[in-house]
PDB file of C-alpha atoms in Angstrom:
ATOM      1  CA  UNK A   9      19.714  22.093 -89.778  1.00 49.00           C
ATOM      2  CA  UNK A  10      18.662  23.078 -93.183  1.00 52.00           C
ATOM      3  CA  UNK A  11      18.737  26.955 -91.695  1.00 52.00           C
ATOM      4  CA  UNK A  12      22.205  26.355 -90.254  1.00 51.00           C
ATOM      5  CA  UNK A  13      23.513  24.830 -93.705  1.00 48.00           C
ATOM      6  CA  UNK A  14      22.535  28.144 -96.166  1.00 51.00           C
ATOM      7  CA  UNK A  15      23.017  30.488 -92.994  1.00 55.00           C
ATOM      8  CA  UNK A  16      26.795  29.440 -93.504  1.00 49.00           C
ATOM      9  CA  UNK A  17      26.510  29.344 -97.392  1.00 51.00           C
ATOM     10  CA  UNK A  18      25.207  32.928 -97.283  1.00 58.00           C
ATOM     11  CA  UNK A  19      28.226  34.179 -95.041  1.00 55.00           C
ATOM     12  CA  UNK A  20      30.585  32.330 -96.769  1.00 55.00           C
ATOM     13  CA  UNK A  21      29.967  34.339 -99.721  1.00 53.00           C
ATOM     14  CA  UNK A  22      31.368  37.366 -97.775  1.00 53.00           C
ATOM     15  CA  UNK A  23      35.007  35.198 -98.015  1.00 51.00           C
ATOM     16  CA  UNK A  24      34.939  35.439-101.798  1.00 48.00           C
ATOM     17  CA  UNK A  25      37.614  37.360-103.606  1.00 46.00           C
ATOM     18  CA  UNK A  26      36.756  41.017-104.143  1.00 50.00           C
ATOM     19  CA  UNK A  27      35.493  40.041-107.729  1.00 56.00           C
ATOM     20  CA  UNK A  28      32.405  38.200-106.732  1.00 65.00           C
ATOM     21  CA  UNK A  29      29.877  36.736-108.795  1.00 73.00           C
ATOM     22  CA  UNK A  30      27.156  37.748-106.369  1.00 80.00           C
ATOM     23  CA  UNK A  31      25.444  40.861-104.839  1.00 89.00           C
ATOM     24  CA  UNK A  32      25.042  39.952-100.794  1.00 92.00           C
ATOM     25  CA  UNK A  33      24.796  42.269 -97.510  1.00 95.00           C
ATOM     26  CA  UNK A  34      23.987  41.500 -93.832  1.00 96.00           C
ATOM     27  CA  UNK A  35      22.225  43.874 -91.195  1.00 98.00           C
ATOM     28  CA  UNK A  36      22.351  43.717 -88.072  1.00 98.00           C
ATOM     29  CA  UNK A  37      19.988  45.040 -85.701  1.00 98.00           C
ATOM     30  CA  UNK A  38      20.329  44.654 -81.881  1.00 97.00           C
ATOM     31  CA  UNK A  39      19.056  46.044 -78.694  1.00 96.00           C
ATOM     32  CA  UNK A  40      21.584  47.186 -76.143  1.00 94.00           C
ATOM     33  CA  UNK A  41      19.245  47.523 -72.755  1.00 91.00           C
ATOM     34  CA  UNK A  42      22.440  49.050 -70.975  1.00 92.00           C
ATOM     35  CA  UNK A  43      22.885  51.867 -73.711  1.00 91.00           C
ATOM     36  CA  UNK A  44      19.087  51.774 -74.037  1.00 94.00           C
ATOM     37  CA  UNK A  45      19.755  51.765 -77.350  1.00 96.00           C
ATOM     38  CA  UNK A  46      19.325  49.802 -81.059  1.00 97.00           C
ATOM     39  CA  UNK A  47      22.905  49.220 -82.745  1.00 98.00           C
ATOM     40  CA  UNK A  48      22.333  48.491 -87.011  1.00 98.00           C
ATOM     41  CA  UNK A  49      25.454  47.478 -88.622  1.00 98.00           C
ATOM     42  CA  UNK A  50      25.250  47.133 -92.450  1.00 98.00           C
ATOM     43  CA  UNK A  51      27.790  44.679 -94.242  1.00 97.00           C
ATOM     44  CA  UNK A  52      28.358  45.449 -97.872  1.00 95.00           C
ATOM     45  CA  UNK A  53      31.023  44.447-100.191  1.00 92.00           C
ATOM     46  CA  UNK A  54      32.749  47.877-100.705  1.00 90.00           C
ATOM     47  CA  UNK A  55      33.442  47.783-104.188  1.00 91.00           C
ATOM     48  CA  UNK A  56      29.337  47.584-104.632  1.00 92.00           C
ATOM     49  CA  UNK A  57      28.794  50.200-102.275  1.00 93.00           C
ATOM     50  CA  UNK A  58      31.266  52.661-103.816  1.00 91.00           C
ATOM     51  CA  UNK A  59      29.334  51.824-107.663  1.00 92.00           C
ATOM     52  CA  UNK A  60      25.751  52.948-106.201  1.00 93.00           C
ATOM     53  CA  UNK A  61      27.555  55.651-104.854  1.00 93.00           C
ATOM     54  CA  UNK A  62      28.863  57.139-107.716  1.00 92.00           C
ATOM     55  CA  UNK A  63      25.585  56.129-109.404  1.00 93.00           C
ATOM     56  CA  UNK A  64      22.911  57.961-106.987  1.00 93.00           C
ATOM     57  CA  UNK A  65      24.872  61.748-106.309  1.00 93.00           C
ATOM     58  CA  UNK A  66      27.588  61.145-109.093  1.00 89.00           C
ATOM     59  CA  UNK A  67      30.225  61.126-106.408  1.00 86.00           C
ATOM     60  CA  UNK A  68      33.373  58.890-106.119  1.00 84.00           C
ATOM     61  CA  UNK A  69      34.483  57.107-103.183  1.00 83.00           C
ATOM     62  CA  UNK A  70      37.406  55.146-102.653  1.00 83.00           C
ATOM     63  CA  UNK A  71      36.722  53.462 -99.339  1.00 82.00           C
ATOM     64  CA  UNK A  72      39.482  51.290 -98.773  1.00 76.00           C
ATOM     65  CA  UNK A  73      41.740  53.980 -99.215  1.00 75.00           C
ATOM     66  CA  UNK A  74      43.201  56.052 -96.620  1.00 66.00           C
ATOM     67  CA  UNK A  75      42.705  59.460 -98.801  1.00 64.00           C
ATOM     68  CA  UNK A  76      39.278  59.800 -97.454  1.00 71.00           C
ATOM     69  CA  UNK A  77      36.718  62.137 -99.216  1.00 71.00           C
ATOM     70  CA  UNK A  78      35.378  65.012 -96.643  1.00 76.00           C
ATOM     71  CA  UNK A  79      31.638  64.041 -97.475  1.00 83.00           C
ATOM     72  CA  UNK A  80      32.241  60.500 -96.840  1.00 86.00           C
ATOM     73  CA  UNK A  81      30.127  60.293 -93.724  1.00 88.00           C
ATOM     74  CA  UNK A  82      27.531  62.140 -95.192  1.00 92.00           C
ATOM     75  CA  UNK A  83      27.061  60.323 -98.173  1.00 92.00           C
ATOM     76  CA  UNK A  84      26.924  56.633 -96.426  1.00 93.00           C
ATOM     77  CA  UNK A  85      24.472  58.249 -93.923  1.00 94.00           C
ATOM     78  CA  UNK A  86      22.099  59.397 -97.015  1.00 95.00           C
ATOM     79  CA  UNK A  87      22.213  56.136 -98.992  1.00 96.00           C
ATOM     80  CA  UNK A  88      21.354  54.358 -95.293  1.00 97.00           C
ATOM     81  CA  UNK A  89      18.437  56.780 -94.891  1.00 96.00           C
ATOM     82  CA  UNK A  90      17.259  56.782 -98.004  1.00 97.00           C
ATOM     83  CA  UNK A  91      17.083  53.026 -97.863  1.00 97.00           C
ATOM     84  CA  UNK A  92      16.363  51.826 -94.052  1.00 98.00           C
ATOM     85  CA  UNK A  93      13.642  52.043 -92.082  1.00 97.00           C
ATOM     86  CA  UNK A  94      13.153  50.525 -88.495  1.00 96.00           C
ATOM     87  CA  UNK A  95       9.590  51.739 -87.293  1.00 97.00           C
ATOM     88  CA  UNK A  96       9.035  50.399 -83.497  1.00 96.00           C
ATOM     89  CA  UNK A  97       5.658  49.133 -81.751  1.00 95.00           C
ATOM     90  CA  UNK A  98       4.095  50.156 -85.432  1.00 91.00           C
ATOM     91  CA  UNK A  99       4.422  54.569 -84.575  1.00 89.00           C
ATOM     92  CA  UNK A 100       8.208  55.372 -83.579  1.00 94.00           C
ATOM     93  CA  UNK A 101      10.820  55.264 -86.449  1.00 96.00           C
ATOM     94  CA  UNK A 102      14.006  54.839 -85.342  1.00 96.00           C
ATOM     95  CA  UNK A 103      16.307  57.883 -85.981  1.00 96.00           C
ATOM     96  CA  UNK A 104      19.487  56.120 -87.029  1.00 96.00           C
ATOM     97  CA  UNK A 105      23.113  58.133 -86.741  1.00 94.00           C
ATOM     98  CA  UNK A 106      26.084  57.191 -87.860  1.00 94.00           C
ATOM     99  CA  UNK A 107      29.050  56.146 -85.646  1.00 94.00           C
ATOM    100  CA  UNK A 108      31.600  54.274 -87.570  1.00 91.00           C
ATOM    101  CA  UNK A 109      32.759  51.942 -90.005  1.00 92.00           C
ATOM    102  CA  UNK A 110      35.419  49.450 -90.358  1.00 93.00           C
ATOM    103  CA  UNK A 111      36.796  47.998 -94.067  1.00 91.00           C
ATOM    104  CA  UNK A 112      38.309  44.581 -94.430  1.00 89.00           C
ATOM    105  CA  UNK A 113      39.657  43.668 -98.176  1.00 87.00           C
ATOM    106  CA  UNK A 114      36.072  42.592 -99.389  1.00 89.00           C
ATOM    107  CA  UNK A 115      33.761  44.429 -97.675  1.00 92.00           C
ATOM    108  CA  UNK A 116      32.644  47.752 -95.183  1.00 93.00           C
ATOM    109  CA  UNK A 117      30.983  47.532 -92.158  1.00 96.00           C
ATOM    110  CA  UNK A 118      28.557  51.030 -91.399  1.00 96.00           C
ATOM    111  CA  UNK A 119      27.411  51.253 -87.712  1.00 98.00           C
ATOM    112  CA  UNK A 120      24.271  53.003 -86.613  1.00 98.00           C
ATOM    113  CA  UNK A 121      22.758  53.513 -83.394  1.00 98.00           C
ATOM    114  CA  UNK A 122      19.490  54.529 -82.481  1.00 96.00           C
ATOM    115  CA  UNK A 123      17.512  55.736 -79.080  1.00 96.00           C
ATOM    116  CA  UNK A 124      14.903  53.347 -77.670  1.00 93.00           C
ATOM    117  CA  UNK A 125      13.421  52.928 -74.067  1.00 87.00           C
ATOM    118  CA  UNK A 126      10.982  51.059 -73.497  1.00 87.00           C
ATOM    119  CA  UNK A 127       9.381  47.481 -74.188  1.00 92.00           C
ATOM    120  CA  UNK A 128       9.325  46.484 -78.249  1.00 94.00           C
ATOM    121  CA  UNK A 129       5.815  44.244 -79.063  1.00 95.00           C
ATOM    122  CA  UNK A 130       6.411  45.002 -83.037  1.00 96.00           C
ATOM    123  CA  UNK A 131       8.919  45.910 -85.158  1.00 97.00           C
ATOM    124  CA  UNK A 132       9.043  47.097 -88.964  1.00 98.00           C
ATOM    125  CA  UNK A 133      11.881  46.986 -91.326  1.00 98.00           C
ATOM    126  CA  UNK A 134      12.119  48.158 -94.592  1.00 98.00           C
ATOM    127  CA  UNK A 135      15.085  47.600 -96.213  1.00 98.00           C
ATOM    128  CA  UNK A 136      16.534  48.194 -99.780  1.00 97.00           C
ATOM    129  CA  UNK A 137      20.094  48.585 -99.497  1.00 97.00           C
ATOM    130  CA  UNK A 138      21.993  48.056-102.648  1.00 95.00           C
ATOM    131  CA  UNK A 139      18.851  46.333-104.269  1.00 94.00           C
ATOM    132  CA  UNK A 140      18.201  49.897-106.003  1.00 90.00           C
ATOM    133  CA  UNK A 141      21.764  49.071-107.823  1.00 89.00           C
ATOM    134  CA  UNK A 142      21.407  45.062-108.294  1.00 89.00           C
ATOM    135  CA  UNK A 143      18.873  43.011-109.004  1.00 90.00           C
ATOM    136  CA  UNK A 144      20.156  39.726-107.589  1.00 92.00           C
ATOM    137  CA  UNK A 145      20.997  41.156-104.184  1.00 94.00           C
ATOM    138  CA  UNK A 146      20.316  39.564-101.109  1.00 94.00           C
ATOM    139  CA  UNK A 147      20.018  41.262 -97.369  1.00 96.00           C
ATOM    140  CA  UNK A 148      20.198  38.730 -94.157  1.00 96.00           C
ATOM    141  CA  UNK A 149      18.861  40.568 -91.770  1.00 98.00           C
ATOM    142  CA  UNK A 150      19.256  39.246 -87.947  1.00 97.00           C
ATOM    143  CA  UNK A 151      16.971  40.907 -85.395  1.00 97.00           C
ATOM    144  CA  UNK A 152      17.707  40.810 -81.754  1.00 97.00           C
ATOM    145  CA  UNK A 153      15.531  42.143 -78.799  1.00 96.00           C
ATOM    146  CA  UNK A 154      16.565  40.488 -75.299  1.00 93.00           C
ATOM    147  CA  UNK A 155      15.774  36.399 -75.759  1.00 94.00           C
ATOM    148  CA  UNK A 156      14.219  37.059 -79.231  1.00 95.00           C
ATOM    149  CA  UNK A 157      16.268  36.289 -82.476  1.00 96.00           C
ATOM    150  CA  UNK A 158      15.337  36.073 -86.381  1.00 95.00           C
ATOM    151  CA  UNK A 159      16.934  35.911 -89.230  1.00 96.00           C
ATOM    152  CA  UNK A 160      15.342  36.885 -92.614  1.00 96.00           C
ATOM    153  CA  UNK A 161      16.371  36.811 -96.151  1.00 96.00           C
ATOM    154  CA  UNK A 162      15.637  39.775 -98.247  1.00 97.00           C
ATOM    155  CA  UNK A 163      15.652  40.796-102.118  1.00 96.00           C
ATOM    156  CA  UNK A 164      14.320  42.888-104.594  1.00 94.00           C
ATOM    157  CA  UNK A 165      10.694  41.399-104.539  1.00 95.00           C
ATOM    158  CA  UNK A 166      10.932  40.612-100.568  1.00 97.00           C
ATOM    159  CA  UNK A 167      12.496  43.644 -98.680  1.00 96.00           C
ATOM    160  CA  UNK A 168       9.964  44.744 -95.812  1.00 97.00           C
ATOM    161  CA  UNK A 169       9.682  42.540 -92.092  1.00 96.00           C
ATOM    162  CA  UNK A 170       6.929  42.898 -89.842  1.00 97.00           C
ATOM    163  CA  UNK A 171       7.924  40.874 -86.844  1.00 97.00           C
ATOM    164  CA  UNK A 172       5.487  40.566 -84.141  1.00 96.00           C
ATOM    165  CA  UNK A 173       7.795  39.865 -80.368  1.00 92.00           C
ATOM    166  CA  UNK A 174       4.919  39.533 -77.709  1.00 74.00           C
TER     167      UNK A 174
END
């Protein structure tokens, strides 16, 4: 119940007005058996995103505007790389590429997909989205493979899984 209870906190934080007081994200990482493939999604307040942006490769995005700057894509798709990794059954990373993204007034959604056949016994995540920018940020990461489900809070001290499945 106690799970349930900050689980809602924790997304209810994505509802806050687009100055917020905190530094949160959510990943999503699921297995779709009929694509035979792993679909990430990254949830980031946009404002955040665009500031480590500009800070890393001195660039300036404005997301939630329709003028959209040609190297974009390219951009998000570095920062992902340069701060995801999904390793599989301890020896195949997962080769993330970028589909699409969708911005509400708060926040930007990144999608990812990734090739995978086969069964998963372990999985590895190393994640450090936005903490290189904030040092109060917080990841939720939910992992999905067929029947299994976790959720995990990450943060700067805290921001590699090893999940055993089998």
């Amino acid at each position: 119940m106690m799970l349930i209870i900050n689980f809602l906190l924790f997304i209810s934080l994505f509802f806050a007005p687009p100055a917020h007081p905190v530094h949160v994200a959510l990943t999503s990482i699921e297995y779709r058996n009929e694509n035979r493939e792993f679909n990430v999604a990254f949830k980031i307040f946009w404002d955040d995103l665009e500031k480590v942006i500009a800070e890393k490769y001195n660039v300036g995005l404005k997301l939630a505007k329709s003028d959209k700057n040609p190297e974009e894509e390219k951009l998000l798709d570095k920062y992902i790389g340069e701060n995801f990794r999904f390793v599989v059954n301890e020896d195949r990373e997962i080769q993330l590429v970028y589909d699409h993204k969708k911005i509400n007034e708060t926040a930007i959604w990144l999608y990812f997909k990734g090739s995978w056949s086969g069964p998963v016994q372990k999985v590895y995540i190393y994640n450090t989205v936005m903490m290189d920018m904030f040092g109060d940020q917080t990841d939720l990461v939910i992992f999905k493979y067929g029947t299994f489900e976790r959720g995990i809070l990450l943060n700067t001290k805290h921001y590699e899984i090893n999940l055993k499945l089998k």
